[in-house]
Amino acid sequence: MQICHAAIFAVAFELVAGSAALAADANHGAELAKRWCAACHVVSDDQKQAVADVPPFAAVARKPDFSPEKLAFFLLDPHPKMPNFPLSRAEAADIAAYIASLRK
């Protein structure tokens, strides 16, 4: 019986630890956005210039249908209006988490 409880505890711990490891990092997303996205998008309040017809990240975050998960998947798919950056799933999730943090 003790072995069963230990096994359940170990599985539960792995699930919680694994969830934490998969959590998106908005701070890392901000760094990536400043490096890769700022040439076209306004990615932060302190940025003054971007391409005129490209939405600022804050506007993207305020869209009624905005979802960090949807955005992360969008960033991983090739799309004609944007350059295709070789983002990992974690990097796409981090950028999406950063954009979500701009929602006001």
PDB file of N, CA and C in Angstrom:
ATOM      1  N   MET A   1       0.820  -1.188   0.000  1.00  0.00           N
ATOM      2  CA  MET A   1       0.000   0.000   0.000  1.00  0.00           C
ATOM      3  C   MET A   1       0.869   1.260   0.000  1.00  0.00           C
ATOM      4  N   GLN A   2       1.964   1.231   0.784  1.00  0.00           N
ATOM      5  CA  GLN A   2       2.851   2.387   0.829  1.00  0.00           C
ATOM      6  C   GLN A   2       3.500   2.629  -0.536  1.00  0.00           C
ATOM      7  N   ILE A   3       3.808   1.574  -1.236  1.00  0.00           N
ATOM      8  CA  ILE A   3       4.409   1.709  -2.559  1.00  0.00           C
ATOM      9  C   ILE A   3       3.425   2.388  -3.504  1.00  0.00           C
ATOM     10  N   CYS A   4       2.147   2.028  -3.409  1.00  0.00           N
ATOM     11  CA  CYS A   4       1.116   2.626  -4.253  1.00  0.00           C
ATOM     12  C   CYS A   4       1.010   4.130  -3.980  1.00  0.00           C
ATOM     13  N   HIS A   5       1.018   4.524  -2.698  1.00  0.00           N
ATOM     14  CA  HIS A   5       0.949   5.946  -2.353  1.00  0.00           C
ATOM     15  C   HIS A   5       2.195   6.688  -2.856  1.00  0.00           C
ATOM     16  N   ALA A   6       3.344   6.061  -2.737  1.00  0.00           N
ATOM     17  CA  ALA A   6       4.579   6.690  -3.217  1.00  0.00           C
ATOM     18  C   ALA A   6       4.535   6.871  -4.730  1.00  0.00           C
ATOM     19  N   ALA A   7       4.006   5.878  -5.431  1.00  0.00           N
ATOM     20  CA  ALA A   7       3.911   5.974  -6.886  1.00  0.00           C
ATOM     21  C   ALA A   7       2.937   7.078  -7.297  1.00  0.00           C
ATOM     22  N   ILE A   8       1.811   7.171  -6.619  1.00  0.00           N
ATOM     23  CA  ILE A   8       0.836   8.223  -6.917  1.00  0.00           C
ATOM     24  C   ILE A   8       1.453   9.590  -6.655  1.00  0.00           C
ATOM     25  N   PHE A   9       2.167   9.725  -5.543  1.00  0.00           N
ATOM     26  CA  PHE A   9       2.820  10.996  -5.226  1.00  0.00           C
ATOM     27  C   PHE A   9       3.845  11.356  -6.294  1.00  0.00           C
ATOM     28  N   ALA A  10       4.615  10.369  -6.736  1.00  0.00           N
ATOM     29  CA  ALA A  10       5.645  10.628  -7.744  1.00  0.00           C
ATOM     30  C   ALA A  10       5.012  11.074  -9.068  1.00  0.00           C
ATOM     31  N   VAL A  11       3.929  10.428  -9.470  1.00  0.00           N
ATOM     32  CA  VAL A  11       3.246  10.806 -10.710  1.00  0.00           C
ATOM     33  C   VAL A  11       2.668  12.208 -10.577  1.00  0.00           C
ATOM     34  N   ALA A  12       2.024  12.501  -9.442  1.00  0.00           N
ATOM     35  CA  ALA A  12       1.448  13.833  -9.222  1.00  0.00           C
ATOM     36  C   ALA A  12       2.541  14.895  -9.244  1.00  0.00           C
ATOM     37  N   PHE A  13       3.677  14.618  -8.632  1.00  0.00           N
ATOM     38  CA  PHE A  13       4.787  15.569  -8.623  1.00  0.00           C
ATOM     39  C   PHE A  13       5.288  15.821 -10.033  1.00  0.00           C
ATOM     40  N   GLU A  14       5.413  14.779 -10.828  1.00  0.00           N
ATOM     41  CA  GLU A  14       5.875  14.926 -12.200  1.00  0.00           C
ATOM     42  C   GLU A  14       4.899  15.761 -13.028  1.00  0.00           C
ATOM     43  N   LEU A  15       3.599  15.575 -12.800  1.00  0.00           N
ATOM     44  CA  LEU A  15       2.605  16.355 -13.530  1.00  0.00           C
ATOM     45  C   LEU A  15       2.706  17.832 -13.175  1.00  0.00           C
ATOM     46  N   VAL A  16       2.847  18.140 -11.890  1.00  0.00           N
ATOM     47  CA  VAL A  16       2.956  19.535 -11.465  1.00  0.00           C
ATOM     48  C   VAL A  16       4.268  20.132 -11.952  1.00  0.00           C
ATOM     49  N   ALA A  17       5.355  19.425 -11.799  1.00  0.00           N
ATOM     50  CA  ALA A  17       6.659  19.923 -12.245  1.00  0.00           C
ATOM     51  C   ALA A  17       6.675  20.084 -13.759  1.00  0.00           C
ATOM     52  N   GLY A  18       6.084  19.140 -14.467  1.00  0.00           N
ATOM     53  CA  GLY A  18       6.031  19.229 -15.916  1.00  0.00           C
ATOM     54  C   GLY A  18       5.204  20.417 -16.379  1.00  0.00           C
ATOM     55  N   SER A  19       4.104  20.713 -15.696  1.00  0.00           N
ATOM     56  CA  SER A  19       3.278  21.866 -16.047  1.00  0.00           C
ATOM     57  C   SER A  19       4.051  23.150 -15.843  1.00  0.00           C
ATOM     58  N   ALA A  20       4.804  23.235 -14.777  1.00  0.00           N
ATOM     59  CA  ALA A  20       5.592  24.437 -14.521  1.00  0.00           C
ATOM     60  C   ALA A  20       6.665  24.610 -15.585  1.00  0.00           C
ATOM     61  N   ALA A  21       7.242  23.503 -16.022  1.00  0.00           N
ATOM     62  CA  ALA A  21       8.294  23.583 -17.038  1.00  0.00           C
ATOM     63  C   ALA A  21       7.728  24.041 -18.376  1.00  0.00           C
ATOM     64  N   LEU A  22       6.454  23.737 -18.636  1.00  0.00           N
ATOM     65  CA  LEU A  22       5.839  24.111 -19.894  1.00  0.00           C
ATOM     66  C   LEU A  22       5.248  25.518 -19.863  1.00  0.00           C
ATOM     67  N   ALA A  23       5.248  26.166 -18.709  1.00  0.00           N
ATOM     68  CA  ALA A  23       4.673  27.501 -18.604  1.00  0.00           C
ATOM     69  C   ALA A  23       5.458  28.474 -19.471  1.00  0.00           C
ATOM     70  N   ALA A  24       4.713  29.344 -20.153  1.00  0.00           N
ATOM     71  CA  ALA A  24       5.351  30.326 -21.032  1.00  0.00           C
ATOM     72  C   ALA A  24       6.007  31.420 -20.205  1.00  0.00           C
ATOM     73  N   ASP A  25       7.081  31.971 -20.743  1.00  0.00           N
ATOM     74  CA  ASP A  25       7.865  33.007 -20.068  1.00  0.00           C
ATOM     75  C   ASP A  25       7.694  34.332 -20.818  1.00  0.00           C
ATOM     76  N   ALA A  26       6.836  35.207 -20.288  1.00  0.00           N
ATOM     77  CA  ALA A  26       6.557  36.487 -20.945  1.00  0.00           C
ATOM     78  C   ALA A  26       7.802  37.366 -21.026  1.00  0.00           C
ATOM     79  N   ASN A  27       8.681  37.310 -20.042  1.00  0.00           N
ATOM     80  CA  ASN A  27       9.909  38.118 -20.086  1.00  0.00           C
ATOM     81  C   ASN A  27      10.809  37.684 -21.243  1.00  0.00           C
ATOM     82  N   HIS A  28      10.930  36.381 -21.430  1.00  0.00           N
ATOM     83  CA  HIS A  28      11.707  35.875 -22.558  1.00  0.00           C
ATOM     84  C   HIS A  28      11.016  36.253 -23.867  1.00  0.00           C
ATOM     85  N   GLY A  29       9.688  36.204 -23.878  1.00  0.00           N
ATOM     86  CA  GLY A  29       8.925  36.612 -25.048  1.00  0.00           C
ATOM     87  C   GLY A  29       9.176  38.070 -25.407  1.00  0.00           C
ATOM     88  N   ALA A  30       9.305  38.920 -24.396  1.00  0.00           N
ATOM     89  CA  ALA A  30       9.599  40.340 -24.642  1.00  0.00           C
ATOM     90  C   ALA A  30      10.965  40.495 -25.303  1.00  0.00           C
ATOM     91  N   GLU A  31      11.943  39.740 -24.829  1.00  0.00           N
ATOM     92  CA  GLU A  31      13.279  39.792 -25.432  1.00  0.00           C
ATOM     93  C   GLU A  31      13.241  39.337 -26.892  1.00  0.00           C
ATOM     94  N   LEU A  32      12.532  38.237 -27.148  1.00  0.00           N
ATOM     95  CA  LEU A  32      12.425  37.733 -28.512  1.00  0.00           C
ATOM     96  C   LEU A  32      11.702  38.738 -29.405  1.00  0.00           C
ATOM     97  N   ALA A  33      10.634  39.328 -28.896  1.00  0.00           N
ATOM     98  CA  ALA A  33       9.854  40.295 -29.672  1.00  0.00           C
ATOM     99  C   ALA A  33      10.702  41.507 -30.030  1.00  0.00           C
ATOM    100  N   LYS A  34      11.494  41.978 -29.094  1.00  0.00           N
ATOM    101  CA  LYS A  34      12.352  43.140 -29.363  1.00  0.00           C
ATOM    102  C   LYS A  34      13.409  42.789 -30.408  1.00  0.00           C
ATOM    103  N   ARG A  35      13.882  41.559 -30.394  1.00  0.00           N
ATOM    104  CA  ARG A  35      14.919  41.143 -31.337  1.00  0.00           C
ATOM    105  C   ARG A  35      14.348  40.864 -32.726  1.00  0.00           C
ATOM    106  N   TRP A  36      13.209  40.163 -32.801  1.00  0.00           N
ATOM    107  CA  TRP A  36      12.722  39.679 -34.082  1.00  0.00           C
ATOM    108  C   TRP A  36      11.522  40.441 -34.636  1.00  0.00           C
ATOM    109  N   CYS A  37      10.712  41.040 -33.789  1.00  0.00           N
ATOM    110  CA  CYS A  37       9.433  41.595 -34.245  1.00  0.00           C
ATOM    111  C   CYS A  37       9.419  43.120 -34.338  1.00  0.00           C
ATOM    112  N   ALA A  38      10.338  43.780 -33.633  1.00  0.00           N
ATOM    113  CA  ALA A  38      10.312  45.238 -33.527  1.00  0.00           C
ATOM    114  C   ALA A  38      10.628  45.957 -34.836  1.00  0.00           C
ATOM    115  N   ALA A  39      11.162  45.273 -35.810  1.00  0.00           N
ATOM    116  CA  ALA A  39      11.418  45.922 -37.097  1.00  0.00           C
ATOM    117  C   ALA A  39      10.111  46.293 -37.790  1.00  0.00           C
ATOM    118  N   CYS A  40       9.040  45.563 -37.486  1.00  0.00           N
ATOM    119  CA  CYS A  40       7.746  45.829 -38.123  1.00  0.00           C
ATOM    120  C   CYS A  40       6.664  46.261 -37.123  1.00  0.00           C
ATOM    121  N   HIS A  41       6.623  45.622 -35.952  1.00  0.00           N
ATOM    122  CA  HIS A  41       5.589  45.879 -34.943  1.00  0.00           C
ATOM    123  C   HIS A  41       6.127  46.795 -33.847  1.00  0.00           C
ATOM    124  N   VAL A  42       5.244  47.609 -33.262  1.00  0.00           N
ATOM    125  CA  VAL A  42       5.580  48.265 -32.003  1.00  0.00           C
ATOM    126  C   VAL A  42       5.363  47.189 -30.939  1.00  0.00           C
ATOM    127  N   VAL A  43       6.438  46.803 -30.281  1.00  0.00           N
ATOM    128  CA  VAL A  43       6.354  45.700 -29.330  1.00  0.00           C
ATOM    129  C   VAL A  43       6.347  46.149 -27.876  1.00  0.00           C
ATOM    130  N   SER A  44       6.678  47.420 -27.626  1.00  0.00           N
ATOM    131  CA  SER A  44       6.697  47.925 -26.250  1.00  0.00           C
ATOM    132  C   SER A  44       6.383  49.412 -26.247  1.00  0.00           C
ATOM    133  N   ASP A  45       6.036  49.923 -25.087  1.00  0.00           N
ATOM    134  CA  ASP A  45       5.674  51.337 -24.946  1.00  0.00           C
ATOM    135  C   ASP A  45       6.820  52.278 -25.276  1.00  0.00           C
ATOM    136  N   ASP A  46       8.044  51.836 -25.076  1.00  0.00           N
ATOM    137  CA  ASP A  46       9.183  52.725 -25.313  1.00  0.00           C
ATOM    138  C   ASP A  46       9.649  52.736 -26.773  1.00  0.00           C
ATOM    139  N   GLN A  47       9.023  51.933 -27.622  1.00  0.00           N
ATOM    140  CA  GLN A  47       9.377  51.907 -29.048  1.00  0.00           C
ATOM    141  C   GLN A  47       8.602  53.009 -29.765  1.00  0.00           C
ATOM    142  N   LYS A  48       9.273  53.766 -30.590  1.00  0.00           N
ATOM    143  CA  LYS A  48       8.659  54.915 -31.246  1.00  0.00           C
ATOM    144  C   LYS A  48       8.266  54.667 -32.691  1.00  0.00           C
ATOM    145  N   GLN A  49       8.873  53.704 -33.361  1.00  0.00           N
ATOM    146  CA  GLN A  49       8.662  53.565 -34.793  1.00  0.00           C
ATOM    147  C   GLN A  49       8.475  52.103 -35.189  1.00  0.00           C
ATOM    148  N   ALA A  50       7.617  51.912 -36.192  1.00  0.00           N
ATOM    149  CA  ALA A  50       7.412  50.591 -36.782  1.00  0.00           C
ATOM    150  C   ALA A  50       6.792  50.802 -38.155  1.00  0.00           C
ATOM    151  N   VAL A  51       6.505  49.727 -38.853  1.00  0.00           N
ATOM    152  CA  VAL A  51       5.856  49.820 -40.156  1.00  0.00           C
ATOM    153  C   VAL A  51       4.419  50.302 -39.935  1.00  0.00           C
ATOM    154  N   ALA A  52       3.977  51.250 -40.747  1.00  0.00           N
ATOM    155  CA  ALA A  52       2.704  51.936 -40.518  1.00  0.00           C
ATOM    156  C   ALA A  52       1.485  51.018 -40.524  1.00  0.00           C
ATOM    157  N   ASP A  53       1.412  50.062 -41.415  1.00  0.00           N
ATOM    158  CA  ASP A  53       0.196  49.244 -41.516  1.00  0.00           C
ATOM    159  C   ASP A  53       0.282  47.914 -40.760  1.00  0.00           C
ATOM    160  N   VAL A  54       1.193  47.821 -39.824  1.00  0.00           N
ATOM    161  CA  VAL A  54       1.365  46.605 -39.024  1.00  0.00           C
ATOM    162  C   VAL A  54       0.867  46.894 -37.605  1.00  0.00           C
ATOM    163  N   PRO A  55      -0.001  46.045 -37.062  1.00  0.00           N
ATOM    164  CA  PRO A  55      -0.572  46.348 -35.743  1.00  0.00           C
ATOM    165  C   PRO A  55       0.456  46.272 -34.611  1.00  0.00           C
ATOM    166  N   PRO A  56       0.382  47.219 -33.676  1.00  0.00           N
ATOM    167  CA  PRO A  56       1.220  47.121 -32.476  1.00  0.00           C
ATOM    168  C   PRO A  56       0.791  45.901 -31.654  1.00  0.00           C
ATOM    169  N   PHE A  57       1.707  45.362 -30.894  1.00  0.00           N
ATOM    170  CA  PHE A  57       1.393  44.180 -30.084  1.00  0.00           C
ATOM    171  C   PHE A  57       0.262  44.449 -29.096  1.00  0.00           C
ATOM    172  N   ALA A  58       0.184  45.657 -28.535  1.00  0.00           N
ATOM    173  CA  ALA A  58      -0.891  45.972 -27.590  1.00  0.00           C
ATOM    174  C   ALA A  58      -2.253  45.879 -28.279  1.00  0.00           C
ATOM    175  N   ALA A  59      -2.336  46.301 -29.545  1.00  0.00           N
ATOM    176  CA  ALA A  59      -3.590  46.203 -30.293  1.00  0.00           C
ATOM    177  C   ALA A  59      -3.938  44.741 -30.580  1.00  0.00           C
ATOM    178  N   VAL A  60      -2.940  43.937 -30.865  1.00  0.00           N
ATOM    179  CA  VAL A  60      -3.166  42.501 -31.078  1.00  0.00           C
ATOM    180  C   VAL A  60      -3.731  41.889 -29.797  1.00  0.00           C
ATOM    181  N   ALA A  61      -3.172  42.255 -28.663  1.00  0.00           N
ATOM    182  CA  ALA A  61      -3.613  41.703 -27.379  1.00  0.00           C
ATOM    183  C   ALA A  61      -5.052  42.094 -27.046  1.00  0.00           C
ATOM    184  N   ARG A  62      -5.493  43.250 -27.515  1.00  0.00           N
ATOM    185  CA  ARG A  62      -6.843  43.735 -27.196  1.00  0.00           C
ATOM    186  C   ARG A  62      -7.923  43.208 -28.135  1.00  0.00           C
ATOM    187  N   LYS A  63      -7.554  42.459 -29.157  1.00  0.00           N
ATOM    188  CA  LYS A  63      -8.567  41.919 -30.070  1.00  0.00           C
ATOM    189  C   LYS A  63      -9.521  41.017 -29.278  1.00  0.00           C
ATOM    190  N   PRO A  64     -10.817  41.106 -29.573  1.00  0.00           N
ATOM    191  CA  PRO A  64     -11.795  40.313 -28.809  1.00  0.00           C
ATOM    192  C   PRO A  64     -11.553  38.806 -28.868  1.00  0.00           C
ATOM    193  N   ASP A  65     -11.037  38.324 -29.981  1.00  0.00           N
ATOM    194  CA  ASP A  65     -10.811  36.879 -30.117  1.00  0.00           C
ATOM    195  C   ASP A  65      -9.378  36.464 -29.790  1.00  0.00           C
ATOM    196  N   PHE A  66      -8.623  37.353 -29.126  1.00  0.00           N
ATOM    197  CA  PHE A  66      -7.225  37.042 -28.806  1.00  0.00           C
ATOM    198  C   PHE A  66      -7.145  35.861 -27.846  1.00  0.00           C
ATOM    199  N   SER A  67      -6.222  34.992 -28.130  1.00  0.00           N
ATOM    200  CA  SER A  67      -5.918  33.848 -27.269  1.00  0.00           C
ATOM    201  C   SER A  67      -4.423  33.565 -27.406  1.00  0.00           C
ATOM    202  N   PRO A  68      -3.697  33.473 -26.293  1.00  0.00           N
ATOM    203  CA  PRO A  68      -2.265  33.166 -26.397  1.00  0.00           C
ATOM    204  C   PRO A  68      -1.998  31.853 -27.134  1.00  0.00           C
ATOM    205  N   GLU A  69      -2.865  30.866 -26.924  1.00  0.00           N
ATOM    206  CA  GLU A  69      -2.679  29.578 -27.585  1.00  0.00           C
ATOM    207  C   GLU A  69      -2.845  29.710 -29.102  1.00  0.00           C
ATOM    208  N   LYS A  70      -3.893  30.422 -29.523  1.00  0.00           N
ATOM    209  CA  LYS A  70      -4.106  30.635 -30.953  1.00  0.00           C
ATOM    210  C   LYS A  70      -2.945  31.389 -31.576  1.00  0.00           C
ATOM    211  N   LEU A  71      -2.470  32.407 -30.877  1.00  0.00           N
ATOM    212  CA  LEU A  71      -1.362  33.199 -31.399  1.00  0.00           C
ATOM    213  C   LEU A  71      -0.092  32.363 -31.510  1.00  0.00           C
ATOM    214  N   ALA A  72       0.188  31.541 -30.517  1.00  0.00           N
ATOM    215  CA  ALA A  72       1.381  30.697 -30.564  1.00  0.00           C
ATOM    216  C   ALA A  72       1.331  29.760 -31.773  1.00  0.00           C
ATOM    217  N   PHE A  73       0.173  29.155 -32.033  1.00  0.00           N
ATOM    218  CA  PHE A  73       0.043  28.298 -33.207  1.00  0.00           C
ATOM    219  C   PHE A  73       0.203  29.100 -34.492  1.00  0.00           C
ATOM    220  N   PHE A  74      -0.353  30.321 -34.530  1.00  0.00           N
ATOM    221  CA  PHE A  74      -0.214  31.184 -35.696  1.00  0.00           C
ATOM    222  C   PHE A  74       1.266  31.464 -35.978  1.00  0.00           C
ATOM    223  N   LEU A  75       2.024  31.734 -34.922  1.00  0.00           N
ATOM    224  CA  LEU A  75       3.442  32.056 -35.095  1.00  0.00           C
ATOM    225  C   LEU A  75       4.249  30.874 -35.625  1.00  0.00           C
ATOM    226  N   LEU A  76       3.777  29.671 -35.382  1.00  0.00           N
ATOM    227  CA  LEU A  76       4.496  28.480 -35.842  1.00  0.00           C
ATOM    228  C   LEU A  76       4.179  28.118 -37.292  1.00  0.00           C
ATOM    229  N   ASP A  77       3.037  28.586 -37.805  1.00  0.00           N
ATOM    230  CA  ASP A  77       2.650  28.293 -39.181  1.00  0.00           C
ATOM    231  C   ASP A  77       3.232  29.328 -40.131  1.00  0.00           C
ATOM    232  N   PRO A  78       3.659  28.917 -41.308  1.00  0.00           N
ATOM    233  CA  PRO A  78       4.098  29.905 -42.300  1.00  0.00           C
ATOM    234  C   PRO A  78       2.909  30.788 -42.703  1.00  0.00           C
ATOM    235  N   HIS A  79       3.155  32.072 -42.836  1.00  0.00           N
ATOM    236  CA  HIS A  79       2.109  32.992 -43.248  1.00  0.00           C
ATOM    237  C   HIS A  79       2.730  34.059 -44.142  1.00  0.00           C
ATOM    238  N   PRO A  80       2.026  34.431 -45.202  1.00  0.00           N
ATOM    239  CA  PRO A  80       2.634  35.263 -46.241  1.00  0.00           C
ATOM    240  C   PRO A  80       3.002  36.677 -45.810  1.00  0.00           C
ATOM    241  N   LYS A  81       2.311  37.265 -44.872  1.00  0.00           N
ATOM    242  CA  LYS A  81       2.577  38.664 -44.539  1.00  0.00           C
ATOM    243  C   LYS A  81       3.774  38.854 -43.618  1.00  0.00           C
ATOM    244  N   MET A  82       4.248  37.795 -43.013  1.00  0.00           N
ATOM    245  CA  MET A  82       5.344  37.913 -42.057  1.00  0.00           C
ATOM    246  C   MET A  82       6.498  37.005 -42.457  1.00  0.00           C
ATOM    247  N   PRO A  83       7.722  37.410 -42.079  1.00  0.00           N
ATOM    248  CA  PRO A  83       8.850  36.503 -42.323  1.00  0.00           C
ATOM    249  C   PRO A  83       8.692  35.253 -41.459  1.00  0.00           C
ATOM    250  N   ASN A  84       9.174  34.156 -41.949  1.00  0.00           N
ATOM    251  CA  ASN A  84       9.100  32.916 -41.185  1.00  0.00           C
ATOM    252  C   ASN A  84      10.346  32.763 -40.326  1.00  0.00           C
ATOM    253  N   PHE A  85      10.167  33.009 -39.053  1.00  0.00           N
ATOM    254  CA  PHE A  85      11.259  32.839 -38.100  1.00  0.00           C
ATOM    255  C   PHE A  85      11.262  31.399 -37.625  1.00  0.00           C
ATOM    256  N   PRO A  86      12.417  30.828 -37.407  1.00  0.00           N
ATOM    257  CA  PRO A  86      12.483  29.446 -36.932  1.00  0.00           C
ATOM    258  C   PRO A  86      12.211  29.374 -35.428  1.00  0.00           C
ATOM    259  N   LEU A  87      10.968  29.621 -35.033  1.00  0.00           N
ATOM    260  CA  LEU A  87      10.608  29.614 -33.615  1.00  0.00           C
ATOM    261  C   LEU A  87      10.359  28.195 -33.128  1.00  0.00           C
ATOM    262  N   SER A  88      10.804  27.919 -31.933  1.00  0.00           N
ATOM    263  CA  SER A  88      10.422  26.674 -31.283  1.00  0.00           C
ATOM    264  C   SER A  88       9.026  26.876 -30.679  1.00  0.00           C
ATOM    265  N   ARG A  89       8.408  25.808 -30.255  1.00  0.00           N
ATOM    266  CA  ARG A  89       7.092  25.929 -29.608  1.00  0.00           C
ATOM    267  C   ARG A  89       7.186  26.769 -28.351  1.00  0.00           C
ATOM    268  N   ALA A  90       8.249  26.587 -27.603  1.00  0.00           N
ATOM    269  CA  ALA A  90       8.425  27.356 -26.362  1.00  0.00           C
ATOM    270  C   ALA A  90       8.601  28.843 -26.670  1.00  0.00           C
ATOM    271  N   GLU A  91       9.358  29.166 -27.706  1.00  0.00           N
ATOM    272  CA  GLU A  91       9.559  30.575 -28.065  1.00  0.00           C
ATOM    273  C   GLU A  91       8.252  31.214 -28.540  1.00  0.00           C
ATOM    274  N   ALA A  92       7.475  30.485 -29.343  1.00  0.00           N
ATOM    275  CA  ALA A  92       6.182  30.999 -29.794  1.00  0.00           C
ATOM    276  C   ALA A  92       5.259  31.226 -28.600  1.00  0.00           C
ATOM    277  N   ALA A  93       5.262  30.298 -27.658  1.00  0.00           N
ATOM    278  CA  ALA A  93       4.440  30.451 -26.447  1.00  0.00           C
ATOM    279  C   ALA A  93       4.916  31.634 -25.619  1.00  0.00           C
ATOM    280  N   ASP A  94       6.227  31.846 -25.548  1.00  0.00           N
ATOM    281  CA  ASP A  94       6.773  32.979 -24.786  1.00  0.00           C
ATOM    282  C   ASP A  94       6.357  34.308 -25.413  1.00  0.00           C
ATOM    283  N   ILE A  95       6.434  34.413 -26.731  1.00  0.00           N
ATOM    284  CA  ILE A  95       6.023  35.645 -27.408  1.00  0.00           C
ATOM    285  C   ILE A  95       4.530  35.879 -27.201  1.00  0.00           C
ATOM    286  N   ALA A  96       3.738  34.823 -27.328  1.00  0.00           N
ATOM    287  CA  ALA A  96       2.292  34.940 -27.114  1.00  0.00           C
ATOM    288  C   ALA A  96       1.983  35.362 -25.678  1.00  0.00           C
ATOM    289  N   ALA A  97       2.731  34.832 -24.720  1.00  0.00           N
ATOM    290  CA  ALA A  97       2.538  35.217 -23.314  1.00  0.00           C
ATOM    291  C   ALA A  97       2.894  36.680 -23.102  1.00  0.00           C
ATOM    292  N   TYR A  98       3.944  37.136 -23.768  1.00  0.00           N
ATOM    293  CA  TYR A  98       4.312  38.555 -23.663  1.00  0.00           C
ATOM    294  C   TYR A  98       3.199  39.434 -24.234  1.00  0.00           C
ATOM    295  N   ILE A  99       2.707  39.079 -25.403  1.00  0.00           N
ATOM    296  CA  ILE A  99       1.633  39.874 -26.010  1.00  0.00           C
ATOM    297  C   ILE A  99       0.397  39.854 -25.107  1.00  0.00           C
ATOM    298  N   ALA A 100       0.073  38.699 -24.543  1.00  0.00           N
ATOM    299  CA  ALA A 100      -1.063  38.622 -23.610  1.00  0.00           C
ATOM    300  C   ALA A 100      -0.861  39.545 -22.415  1.00  0.00           C
ATOM    301  N   SER A 101       0.378  39.720 -21.982  1.00  0.00           N
ATOM    302  CA  SER A 101       0.641  40.587 -20.824  1.00  0.00           C
ATOM    303  C   SER A 101       0.362  42.047 -21.150  1.00  0.00           C
ATOM    304  N   LEU A 102       0.258  42.410 -22.425  1.00  0.00           N
ATOM    305  CA  LEU A 102      -0.003  43.781 -22.833  1.00  0.00           C
ATOM    306  C   LEU A 102      -1.494  44.103 -22.886  1.00  0.00           C
ATOM    307  N   ARG A 103      -2.321  43.091 -22.699  1.00  0.00           N
ATOM    308  CA  ARG A 103      -3.773  43.268 -22.765  1.00  0.00           C
ATOM    309  C   ARG A 103      -4.233  44.126 -21.589  1.00  0.00           C
ATOM    310  N   LYS A 104      -4.933  45.200 -21.893  1.00  0.00           N
ATOM    311  CA  LYS A 104      -5.389  46.112 -20.832  1.00  0.00           C
ATOM    312  C   LYS A 104      -6.857  46.385 -20.979  1.00  0.00           C
TER     313      LYS A 104
END
